[in-house]
Amino acid sequence: MKSIYPLIIAAVAATSASAETPLYLNPDAPIEDRVEDALSRMTLEEKVALCHAQSKFSSAGVPRLGIPELWMSDGPHGVRPEINWNDWGHARWTNDSCTAFPALTALAATWNPALSAAYGKNVGEEARYREKDVLLGPGVNIYRTPLNGRNFEYMGEDPWLASVMVVPYVQELQKNGVAACVKHFALNNQERWRGNINVDVSDRALYEIYLPAFKAAVQQGGAWTVMGAYNKVWNQHCCHNQRLLEDILRGEWGFDGAVITDWGGAHDTREAALNGLDIEMGSFTNGLTSESEFTYDDYYLARPFLELIRKGEVPESTADDKARRILRLIFRTAMNTRKPFGSLHSPEHYAAAKAIGDESIVLLKNSGILPLDPAAGKRILVVGDNATRVLTNGGGSSELKVKDYISPLDGITAVFGADNVDYARGYAAGPPMYDRDEPVPASVQDSLRAEAVALAAGADVVIYVGGLNKNAFQDCEGQDRTGYGLPFGQDELIEALVKANPNIVIANISGNAYAMPWADRVPAILHSSYLGTMGGASIADVLAGRVNPSGKLPYSIPVRLEDCAAHSFGVDSYPGVESESGDVLFGVCAPQQRYEEDLLVGYRWHDTKKVPARYAFGHGLSYTAFAYGKPVLSAKEMTAEGDKLTVTVPVTNTGSREGAEVVQLYIGDDKASVLRPVKELKGFEKVTLAPGETRDVTFTVTPEMLAFFDAGAHAWRTEPGTFTLYLGGSSAFTPAKAKFKLK
Ligand code: GLC
């Protein structure tokens, strides 16, 4: 074997034994100085090596300089179990069970930014303890269709709610020395054909609906990384999209962090080199849809990138720019010497998960049957697969391996007493590998239904815990739902249970809206998203009245799918149409899609088209009641230059127990030269009131809140005229109104 001994001797001799620490290793030096110093010491090969995966969830550092590699992990709701070095399998470690926090749709449903801060802090401590430098979340794609398989990972249909709720999560997460990775930038609003669908949307809808939450996460949250989406916009993949990454993200928003692809989101070396991508993860360069033995050096931003630079086809400065941003990320995370040590599945994390879950549950309807008094000793029959199914498994990359899991049945049994609680599965949900929502033979469903209905007749109260789950074609990454209705014959089961016992509470779990044909025939409906480790305890405490529900819907629940904006314009609007020719990915040819509803997403559509939702955006009841008094304005008019006015509304708890109300402010431009929604959310505040207490809630109205995006001028603009302020407890319940004039 050729001896390398002489080489080592020569290298060691050449290394100055000087005692002083190189600048880039000095933790007290400004990060930008450290970046430049480190960069100046790196070879071209070392710069390029930073720009792509070295394993499924890590990218290289610079071993020669002692610059550590970057370790990334899913997901938005907790730290994913360790994945193998070079395939998607679980590494089957025994030290990586975690806290499963509620889904981000649940966080959005709390309308409580303080809980978003708690969320970021606690999930960040888990990521830090698991020695992850980048947590691949939060996701803030707007909820455009209830069929999107990943809505449960995002923060609802409204840009103002998502913008306010994402910022504290990012800020507190990053205080752990763990980078947020805001995803999926941008216009990844469905899973169908996500790999290469080209989304066409107006600039107004882009700037007014789809970008704001990303902008807030970057500018107010200070996000250190952003994940490019799989899809295309303007016929260019988001992961190396000149307009999205260079013009908007960096040019307009001043983003100084790193752009990371979604896993397999890179498709072109030249575009990746020139259009602002920094780290390429997970792609299959040979177009295979399965793992192959090719090395990570074949990635677009690996050897092919190096060769383009060597041939002079792209400037070396592209490698310097990427390396600079990646080094900055490394100094903020892996080489951050001030970061805390973190902790894993601690009592504090469980308490945070419980608090978020408690405030996320939305009481849609209550005839008075709720709360159920545990002391009454009523005989309760719990029915439904979701009462026992571990819903943290599956769903795609947001899957979690929990150390503990309190199921709804566990929670209900603990609160109401095992002697008073019986269980019947009612329906079978089938194993995840099935690819349709009727994976179970009808005979099995019939017998499960018959058993539940028979038991229901003998109970005092039936609590039905069904809904959706994380199986394919439900609340799951990679595909969309195939229909708006509940799967596994649940509607038929619910109708049969109602006939057998009208004292029934629907306490379903889902990350999406779904059809509720039985809504008028049941006395109460509780709507929960996936609440993770403490979910069953939260649901049981709300059912028993130990927690007074205060959640509000972060998305509309249409009566029928056709009432939803995205499904009112034919297939080019959803799911899009395949093209005759063009790039083929996973067997689909260049699908095209046009968001025909433009900016009328969610309640904007329901209000403007006068198509009422079954339950409106912002709706949520309490075990107490709230009344709104007359709003008072600080002025009757304001100018567009730096002026502002305040609106104050008195809110009273008219019930007999303490409760929290989310006071919502919507603003409508009474007459505009362009199409504008009837009203748009421009403020909210969650207030806790004692019985009989009245609190004045004040909002400040600024000209920016009145503006619309003028695509022609590429600028935000306001038009003089009258505006209406709508205040209340839901987008469909705004009893307090006031007008003012913008001069
Ligand atoms: C997945 C998801 C993304 C996730 C990544 C790594 O395809 O789209 O959200 O973070 O790949 O698992």
GROMACS .gro file of N, CA, C and O in nm, residues 74-155:
model
  328
   74ASP      N    1  -3.724   1.613   1.046
   74ASP     CA    2  -3.865   1.650   1.055
   74ASP      C    3  -3.900   1.650   1.202
   74ASP      O    4  -3.827   1.591   1.282
   75GLY      N    5  -4.016   1.701   1.243
   75GLY     CA    6  -4.104   1.777   1.156
   75GLY      C    7  -4.166   1.887   1.237
   75GLY      O    8  -4.121   1.920   1.348
   76PRO      N    9  -4.272   1.940   1.191
   76PRO     CA   10  -4.334   2.056   1.255
   76PRO      C   11  -4.394   2.030   1.393
   76PRO      O   12  -4.403   2.121   1.475
   77HIS      N   13  -4.427   1.899   1.420
   77HIS     CA   14  -4.502   1.869   1.545
   77HIS      C   15  -4.417   1.798   1.649
   77HIS      O   16  -4.469   1.758   1.754
   78GLY      N   17  -4.286   1.779   1.617
   78GLY     CA   18  -4.201   1.705   1.709
   78GLY      C   19  -4.087   1.643   1.629
   78GLY      O   20  -4.086   1.652   1.505
   79VAL      N   21  -3.991   1.582   1.698
   79VAL     CA   22  -3.870   1.533   1.631
   79VAL      C   23  -3.891   1.388   1.585
   79VAL      O   24  -3.914   1.298   1.666
   80ARG      N   25  -3.884   1.369   1.454
   80ARG     CA   26  -3.909   1.239   1.390
   80ARG      C   27  -3.809   1.136   1.441
   80ARG      O   28  -3.696   1.168   1.474
   81PRO      N   29  -3.850   1.007   1.450
   81PRO     CA   30  -3.754   0.904   1.488
   81PRO      C   31  -3.639   0.899   1.388
   81PRO      O   32  -3.658   0.930   1.270
   82GLU      N   33  -3.521   0.864   1.437
   82GLU     CA   34  -3.401   0.866   1.352
   82GLU      C   35  -3.422   0.783   1.226
   82GLU      O   36  -3.476   0.673   1.232
   83ILE      N   37  -3.382   0.840   1.112
   83ILE     CA   38  -3.394   0.771   0.983
   83ILE      C   39  -3.257   0.718   0.944
   83ILE      O   40  -3.153   0.775   0.982
   84ASN      N   41  -3.253   0.611   0.868
   84ASN     CA   42  -3.126   0.551   0.826
   84ASN      C   43  -3.040   0.650   0.749
   84ASN      O   44  -3.090   0.747   0.694
   85TRP      N   45  -2.911   0.618   0.741
   85TRP     CA   46  -2.818   0.706   0.670
   85TRP      C   47  -2.859   0.724   0.524
   85TRP      O   48  -2.862   0.835   0.472
   86ASN      N   49  -2.895   0.613   0.459
   86ASN     CA   50  -2.913   0.626   0.315
   86ASN      C   51  -3.042   0.566   0.262
   86ASN      O   52  -3.055   0.534   0.145
   87ASP      N   53  -3.143   0.549   0.350
   87ASP     CA   54  -3.276   0.515   0.296
   87ASP      C   55  -3.380   0.564   0.396
   87ASP      O   56  -3.348   0.613   0.503
   88TRP      N   57  -3.506   0.550   0.357
   88TRP     CA   58  -3.613   0.612   0.436
   88TRP      C   59  -3.655   0.528   0.554
   88TRP      O   60  -3.752   0.558   0.623
   89GLY      N   61  -3.583   0.418   0.581
   89GLY     CA   62  -3.625   0.332   0.693
   89GLY      C   63  -3.593   0.395   0.827
   89GLY      O   64  -3.507   0.483   0.838
   90HIS      N   65  -3.661   0.348   0.930
   90HIS     CA   66  -3.631   0.394   1.066
   90HIS      C   67  -3.504   0.326   1.116
   90HIS      O   68  -3.487   0.206   1.096
   91ALA      N   69  -3.419   0.404   1.181
   91ALA     CA   70  -3.293   0.346   1.232
   91ALA      C   71  -3.320   0.260   1.354
   91ALA      O   72  -3.229   0.192   1.403
   92ARG      N   73  -3.441   0.265   1.405
   92ARG     CA   74  -3.483   0.180   1.517
   92ARG      C   75  -3.397   0.203   1.642
   92ARG      O   76  -3.362   0.111   1.715
   93TRP      N   77  -3.361   0.332   1.662
   93TRP     CA   78  -3.291   0.364   1.786
   93TRP      C   79  -3.387   0.346   1.904
   93TRP      O   80  -3.509   0.343   1.886
   94THR      N   81  -3.333   0.338   2.023
   94THR     CA   82  -3.420   0.321   2.139
   94THR      C   83  -3.417   0.445   2.229
   94THR      O   84  -3.469   0.445   2.338
   95ASN      N   85  -3.357   0.551   2.176
   95ASN     CA   86  -3.346   0.674   2.259
   95ASN      C   87  -3.409   0.793   2.189
   95ASN      O   88  -3.382   0.907   2.222
   96ASP      N   89  -3.496   0.768   2.091
   96ASP     CA   90  -3.548   0.880   2.011
   96ASP      C   91  -3.700   0.891   2.018
   96ASP      O   92  -3.762   0.948   1.928
   97SER      N   93  -3.761   0.837   2.123
   97SER     CA   94  -3.905   0.864   2.142
   97SER      C   95  -3.921   1.007   2.190
   97SER      O   96  -3.834   1.060   2.260
   98CYS      N   97  -4.031   1.069   2.151
   98CYS     CA   98  -4.041   1.214   2.174
   98CYS      C   99  -4.176   1.253   2.231
   98CYS      O  100  -4.262   1.168   2.255
   99THR      N  101  -4.194   1.382   2.248
   99THR     CA  102  -4.326   1.440   2.275
   99THR      C  103  -4.390   1.471   2.140
   99THR      O  104  -4.326   1.535   2.056
  100ALA      N  105  -4.511   1.425   2.120
  100ALA     CA  106  -4.585   1.465   2.000
  100ALA      C  107  -4.671   1.585   2.040
  100ALA      O  108  -4.761   1.573   2.123
  101PHE      N  109  -4.636   1.701   1.985
  101PHE     CA  110  -4.716   1.821   2.010
  101PHE      C  111  -4.835   1.821   1.914
  101PHE      O  112  -4.834   1.748   1.814
  102PRO      N  113  -4.938   1.897   1.944
  102PRO     CA  114  -5.054   1.902   1.853
  102PRO      C  115  -5.014   1.950   1.714
  102PRO      O  116  -4.914   2.021   1.698
  103ALA      N  117  -5.089   1.908   1.614
  103ALA     CA  118  -5.062   1.951   1.476
  103ALA      C  119  -5.073   2.103   1.467
  103ALA      O  120  -5.142   2.168   1.548
  104LEU      N  121  -5.006   2.161   1.367
  104LEU     CA  122  -5.005   2.308   1.359
  104LEU      C  123  -5.143   2.365   1.328
  104LEU      O  124  -5.171   2.480   1.361
  105THR      N  125  -5.229   2.283   1.269
  105THR     CA  126  -5.368   2.330   1.252
  105THR      C  127  -5.433   2.348   1.388
  105THR      O  128  -5.513   2.441   1.409
  106ALA      N  129  -5.397   2.263   1.482
  106ALA     CA  130  -5.450   2.277   1.619
  106ALA      C  131  -5.392   2.403   1.683
  106ALA      O  132  -5.464   2.481   1.746
  107LEU      N  133  -5.263   2.426   1.663
  107LEU     CA  134  -5.203   2.548   1.718
  107LEU      C  135  -5.275   2.670   1.661
  107LEU      O  136  -5.312   2.761   1.734
  108ALA      N  137  -5.301   2.669   1.531
  108ALA     CA  138  -5.371   2.783   1.470
  108ALA      C  139  -5.510   2.799   1.533
  108ALA      O  140  -5.556   2.911   1.557
  109ALA      N  141  -5.575   2.687   1.564
  109ALA     CA  142  -5.712   2.691   1.619
  109ALA      C  143  -5.715   2.750   1.760
  109ALA      O  144  -5.822   2.786   1.810
  110THR      N  145  -5.599   2.764   1.826
  110THR     CA  146  -5.599   2.829   1.957
  110THR      C  147  -5.608   2.982   1.944
  110THR      O  148  -5.646   3.048   2.041
  111TRP      N  149  -5.568   3.035   1.830
  111TRP     CA  150  -5.565   3.181   1.808
  111TRP      C  151  -5.491   3.248   1.924
  111TRP      O  152  -5.528   3.358   1.968
  112ASN      N  153  -5.386   3.181   1.974
  112ASN     CA  154  -5.317   3.233   2.093
  112ASN      C  155  -5.167   3.237   2.067
  112ASN      O  156  -5.099   3.133   2.081
  113PRO      N  157  -5.114   3.352   2.030
  113PRO     CA  158  -4.971   3.361   1.997
  113PRO      C  159  -4.880   3.319   2.113
  113PRO      O  160  -4.770   3.266   2.089
  114ALA      N  161  -4.925   3.336   2.237
  114ALA     CA  162  -4.841   3.293   2.351
  114ALA      C  163  -4.820   3.142   2.347
  114ALA      O  164  -4.713   3.092   2.382
  115LEU      N  165  -4.921   3.070   2.301
  115LEU     CA  166  -4.905   2.923   2.291
  115LEU      C  167  -4.814   2.887   2.174
  115LEU      O  168  -4.744   2.785   2.177
  116SER      N  169  -4.811   2.971   2.072
  116SER     CA  170  -4.718   2.947   1.962
  116SER      C  171  -4.574   2.963   2.012
  116SER      O  172  -4.486   2.884   1.977
  117ALA      N  173  -4.553   3.060   2.100
  117ALA     CA  174  -4.419   3.079   2.158
  117ALA      C  175  -4.382   2.957   2.243
  117ALA      O  176  -4.271   2.902   2.232
  118ALA      N  177  -4.477   2.910   2.323
  118ALA     CA  178  -4.450   2.792   2.406
  118ALA      C  179  -4.419   2.672   2.318
  118ALA      O  180  -4.330   2.592   2.346
  119TYR      N  181  -4.491   2.662   2.208
  119TYR     CA  182  -4.473   2.550   2.115
  119TYR      C  183  -4.330   2.551   2.061
  119TYR      O  184  -4.256   2.453   2.071
  120GLY      N  185  -4.289   2.668   2.009
  120GLY     CA  186  -4.155   2.677   1.951
  120GLY      C  187  -4.047   2.647   2.051
  120GLY      O  188  -3.951   2.574   2.023
  121LYS      N  189  -4.065   2.700   2.173
  121LYS     CA  190  -3.963   2.677   2.278
  121LYS      C  191  -3.951   2.529   2.309
  121LYS      O  192  -3.841   2.472   2.312
  122ASN      N  193  -4.065   2.464   2.330
  122ASN     CA  194  -4.063   2.325   2.376
  122ASN      C  195  -4.023   2.225   2.267
  122ASN      O  196  -3.944   2.135   2.291
  123VAL      N  197  -4.073   2.247   2.147
  123VAL     CA  198  -4.031   2.155   2.039
  123VAL      C  199  -3.885   2.181   2.005
  123VAL      O  200  -3.810   2.087   1.971
  124GLY      N  201  -3.840   2.305   2.025
  124GLY     CA  202  -3.699   2.337   2.000
  124GLY      C  203  -3.608   2.268   2.100
  124GLY      O  204  -3.499   2.222   2.066
  125GLU      N  205  -3.655   2.258   2.225
  125GLU     CA  206  -3.574   2.188   2.326
  125GLU      C  207  -3.560   2.039   2.292
  125GLU      O  208  -3.455   1.979   2.314
  126GLU      N  209  -3.664   1.983   2.234
  126GLU     CA  210  -3.656   1.840   2.197
  126GLU      C  211  -3.558   1.823   2.079
  126GLU      O  212  -3.475   1.732   2.077
  127ALA      N  213  -3.566   1.915   1.983
  127ALA     CA  214  -3.475   1.906   1.868
  127ALA      C  215  -3.331   1.927   1.912
  127ALA      O  216  -3.240   1.856   1.869
  128ARG      N  217  -3.308   2.021   2.003
  128ARG     CA  218  -3.173   2.046   2.051
  128ARG      C  219  -3.119   1.923   2.125
  128ARG      O  220  -3.008   1.881   2.101
  129TYR      N  221  -3.205   1.865   2.209
  129TYR     CA  222  -3.159   1.748   2.285
  129TYR      C  223  -3.122   1.635   2.189
  129TYR      O  224  -3.028   1.560   2.210
  130ARG      N  225  -3.199   1.624   2.079
  130ARG     CA  226  -3.171   1.519   1.981
  130ARG      C  227  -3.060   1.561   1.884
  130ARG      O  228  -3.035   1.494   1.785
  131GLU      N  229  -2.994   1.673   1.919
  131GLU     CA  230  -2.878   1.722   1.844
  131GLU      C  231  -2.908   1.749   1.697
  131GLU      O  232  -2.831   1.715   1.606
  132LYS      N  233  -3.025   1.808   1.672
  132LYS     CA  234  -3.063   1.848   1.536
  132LYS      C  235  -3.038   1.998   1.520
  132LYS      O  236  -3.070   2.076   1.611
  133ASP      N  237  -2.985   2.038   1.405
  133ASP     CA  238  -2.954   2.179   1.382
  133ASP      C  239  -3.063   2.249   1.305
  133ASP      O  240  -3.077   2.371   1.311
  134VAL      N  241  -3.142   2.172   1.230
  134VAL     CA  242  -3.251   2.230   1.151
  134VAL      C  243  -3.375   2.144   1.174
  134VAL      O  244  -3.371   2.022   1.154
  135LEU      N  245  -3.484   2.207   1.218
  135LEU     CA  246  -3.612   2.137   1.233
  135LEU      C  247  -3.696   2.171   1.111
  135LEU      O  248  -3.717   2.290   1.081
  136LEU      N  249  -3.740   2.070   1.039
  136LEU     CA  250  -3.805   2.093   0.908
  136LEU      C  251  -3.952   2.128   0.927
  136LEU      O  252  -4.042   2.049   0.903
  137GLY      N  253  -3.970   2.248   0.971
  137GLY     CA  254  -4.102   2.307   0.994
  137GLY      C  255  -4.079   2.446   1.049
  137GLY      O  256  -3.964   2.485   1.073
  138PRO      N  257  -4.183   2.524   1.068
  138PRO     CA  258  -4.326   2.499   1.048
  138PRO      C  259  -4.368   2.517   0.902
  138PRO      O  260  -4.302   2.586   0.826
  139GLY      N  261  -4.479   2.452   0.870
  139GLY     CA  262  -4.538   2.469   0.736
  139GLY      C  263  -4.648   2.573   0.744
  139GLY      O  264  -4.727   2.574   0.838
  140VAL      N  265  -4.652   2.662   0.643
  140VAL     CA  266  -4.755   2.766   0.644
  140VAL      C  267  -4.824   2.779   0.508
  140VAL      O  268  -4.867   2.886   0.468
  141ASN      N  269  -4.835   2.669   0.436
  141ASN     CA  270  -4.909   2.675   0.310
  141ASN      C  271  -5.057   2.696   0.341
  141ASN      O  272  -5.111   2.636   0.434
  142ILE      N  273  -5.122   2.782   0.264
  142ILE     CA  274  -5.261   2.819   0.290
  142ILE      C  275  -5.354   2.704   0.255
  142ILE      O  276  -5.337   2.635   0.155
  143TYR      N  277  -5.454   2.686   0.340
  143TYR     CA  278  -5.557   2.583   0.326
  143TYR      C  279  -5.653   2.629   0.216
  143TYR      O  280  -5.739   2.713   0.238
  144ARG      N  281  -5.633   2.573   0.096
  144ARG     CA  282  -5.713   2.616  -0.019
  144ARG      C  283  -5.824   2.516  -0.047
  144ARG      O  284  -5.932   2.555  -0.094
  145THR      N  285  -5.796   2.387  -0.025
  145THR     CA  286  -5.896   2.283  -0.050
  145THR      C  287  -5.898   2.185   0.066
  145THR      O  288  -5.792   2.145   0.114
  146PRO      N  289  -6.014   2.140   0.111
  146PRO     CA  290  -6.020   2.042   0.219
  146PRO      C  291  -5.971   1.903   0.177
  146PRO      O  292  -5.960   1.814   0.260
  147LEU      N  293  -5.936   1.888   0.050
  147LEU     CA  294  -5.884   1.758   0.006
  147LEU      C  295  -5.733   1.749   0.021
  147LEU      O  296  -5.677   1.641   0.011
  148ASN      N  297  -5.664   1.860   0.049
  148ASN     CA  298  -5.519   1.856   0.061
  148ASN      C  299  -5.477   1.765   0.176
  148ASN      O  300  -5.516   1.786   0.291
  149GLY      N  301  -5.394   1.667   0.146
  149GLY     CA  302  -5.357   1.567   0.246
  149GLY      C  303  -5.276   1.625   0.360
  149GLY      O  304  -5.266   1.566   0.467
  150ARG      N  305  -5.216   1.746   0.340
  150ARG     CA  306  -5.127   1.796   0.445
  150ARG      C  307  -5.178   1.921   0.517
  150ARG      O  308  -5.103   1.985   0.589
  151ASN      N  309  -5.304   1.953   0.503
  151ASN     CA  310  -5.355   2.071   0.574
  151ASN      C  311  -5.329   2.064   0.723
  151ASN      O  312  -5.308   2.166   0.788
  152PHE      N  313  -5.327   1.944   0.780
  152PHE     CA  314  -5.309   1.933   0.925
  152PHE      C  315  -5.174   1.986   0.971
  152PHE      O  316  -5.154   2.021   1.087
  153GLU      N  317  -5.080   1.995   0.875
  153GLU     CA  318  -4.946   2.045   0.911
  153GLU      C  319  -4.937   2.197   0.900
  153GLU      O  320  -4.831   2.254   0.929
  154TYR      N  321  -5.042   2.262   0.855
  154TYR     CA  322  -5.035   2.405   0.826
  154TYR      C  323  -5.130   2.485   0.915
  154TYR      O  324  -5.197   2.430   1.001
  155MET      N  325  -5.140   2.617   0.892
  155MET     CA  326  -5.209   2.703   0.987
  155MET      C  327  -5.336   2.768   0.931
  155MET      O  328  -5.370   2.879   0.968
   0.00000   0.00000   0.00000
